[in-house]
């Protein structure tokens, strides 16, 4: 499942940009490949993130994966519900399972990300290669 109106990275993060704030999480494709998420390591509000830099990790029954920020800026909100209920990433990756909100310092960074059609095609090609 790929949602329209979001931007995606090749490392399977999504971004929803509203005003100067970007909400970030991992895609349905990513959570599906990870399996049951059992722990989420998130940064604190006020921390800075850089485009392409790791800001946390998602641990599943299969593996631990770093989560990278698609944009640079300051973290203004962290989804603390994930600490108690990491499975929200599996059940609702685009809604309840968002991870951080970032006040973007450079909105032009979004231009290099994939739209929903591009991302859906990217996932199909990646799955076919494995």
Coordinates of C-alpha atoms in Angstrom, one line a residue, residues 38-128:
X38 CA 8.9 -5.1 18.9
X39 CA 10.9 -1.9 19.8
X40 CA 11.3 1.6 18.4
X41 CA 14.3 3.8 19.3
X42 CA 13.5 7.4 18.8
X43 CA 15.4 10.7 19.4
X44 CA 14.3 13.5 21.7
X45 CA 12.4 16.6 20.6
X46 CA 14.8 19.4 19.9
X47 CA 17.4 17.2 18.4
X48 CA 18.6 18.0 14.9
X49 CA 18.4 15.6 11.9
X50 CA 20.1 15.7 8.6
X51 CA 18.8 14.5 5.3
X52 CA 19.9 10.8 4.8
X53 CA 21.1 10.6 8.4
X54 CA 19.9 8.0 10.9
X55 CA 17.6 9.3 13.6
X56 CA 16.5 6.1 15.2
X57 CA 15.9 2.4 14.8
X58 CA 13.1 -0.1 14.4
X59 CA 13.6 -3.6 15.9
X60 CA 11.5 -6.4 14.7
X61 CA 11.4 -10.1 15.4
X62 CA 13.7 -10.5 12.3
X63 CA 16.1 -7.6 12.3
X64 CA 17.0 -4.1 13.5
X65 CA 16.9 -1.3 10.9
X66 CA 18.1 2.2 11.1
X67 CA 15.5 4.9 10.2
X68 CA 16.9 7.8 8.1
X69 CA 15.5 11.3 7.9
X70 CA 14.4 12.3 4.4
X71 CA 14.8 16.0 5.4
X72 CA 17.1 18.2 7.5
X73 CA 15.8 20.2 10.4
X74 CA 14.8 20.2 14.1
X75 CA 12.6 17.5 15.7
X76 CA 9.5 19.3 17.0
X77 CA 7.5 16.2 18.1
X78 CA 8.2 12.5 18.7
X79 CA 5.4 9.8 18.7
X80 CA 5.9 8.6 22.3
X81 CA 3.0 6.1 21.8
X82 CA 5.5 3.9 19.9
X83 CA 7.5 3.4 23.0
X84 CA 4.6 1.5 24.6
X85 CA 3.0 0.2 21.4
X86 CA 5.6 -0.3 18.7
X87 CA 3.2 -2.5 16.8
X88 CA 1.4 0.7 15.6
X89 CA 4.1 0.8 12.9
X90 CA 2.7 -2.6 11.6
X91 CA -1.0 -1.8 12.0
X92 CA -1.0 1.8 10.9
X93 CA 2.3 2.8 9.3
X94 CA 0.9 6.0 7.7
X95 CA -1.4 7.2 10.5
X96 CA -0.8 6.1 14.2
X97 CA 2.6 4.8 13.4
X98 CA 4.3 8.0 12.4
X99 CA 7.7 8.5 14.1
X100 CA 8.8 12.1 14.3
X101 CA 7.8 15.5 13.1
X102 CA 10.6 17.8 11.8
X103 CA 10.6 21.5 11.3
X104 CA 12.2 21.4 7.9
X105 CA 15.2 23.7 7.3
X106 CA 15.3 23.2 3.6
X107 CA 12.0 22.3 1.9
X108 CA 13.8 21.9 -1.5
X109 CA 15.1 18.6 -0.2
X110 CA 11.7 17.1 -0.8
X111 CA 12.1 17.6 -4.5
X112 CA 14.7 14.7 -4.6
X113 CA 12.2 12.2 -3.1
X114 CA 9.9 9.8 -4.9
X115 CA 6.2 10.4 -5.4
X116 CA 3.8 7.5 -4.8
X117 CA 3.9 6.1 -8.4
X118 CA 7.7 6.2 -8.5
X119 CA 7.9 4.5 -5.1
X120 CA 5.4 1.8 -5.9
X121 CA 7.5 0.9 -9.0
X122 CA 10.7 1.1 -7.0
X123 CA 9.3 -1.4 -4.5
X124 CA 8.2 -3.8 -7.3
X125 CA 11.6 -3.7 -8.9
X126 CA 13.3 -4.2 -5.5
X127 CA 11.2 -7.2 -4.7
X128 CA 11.7 -8.7 -8.1

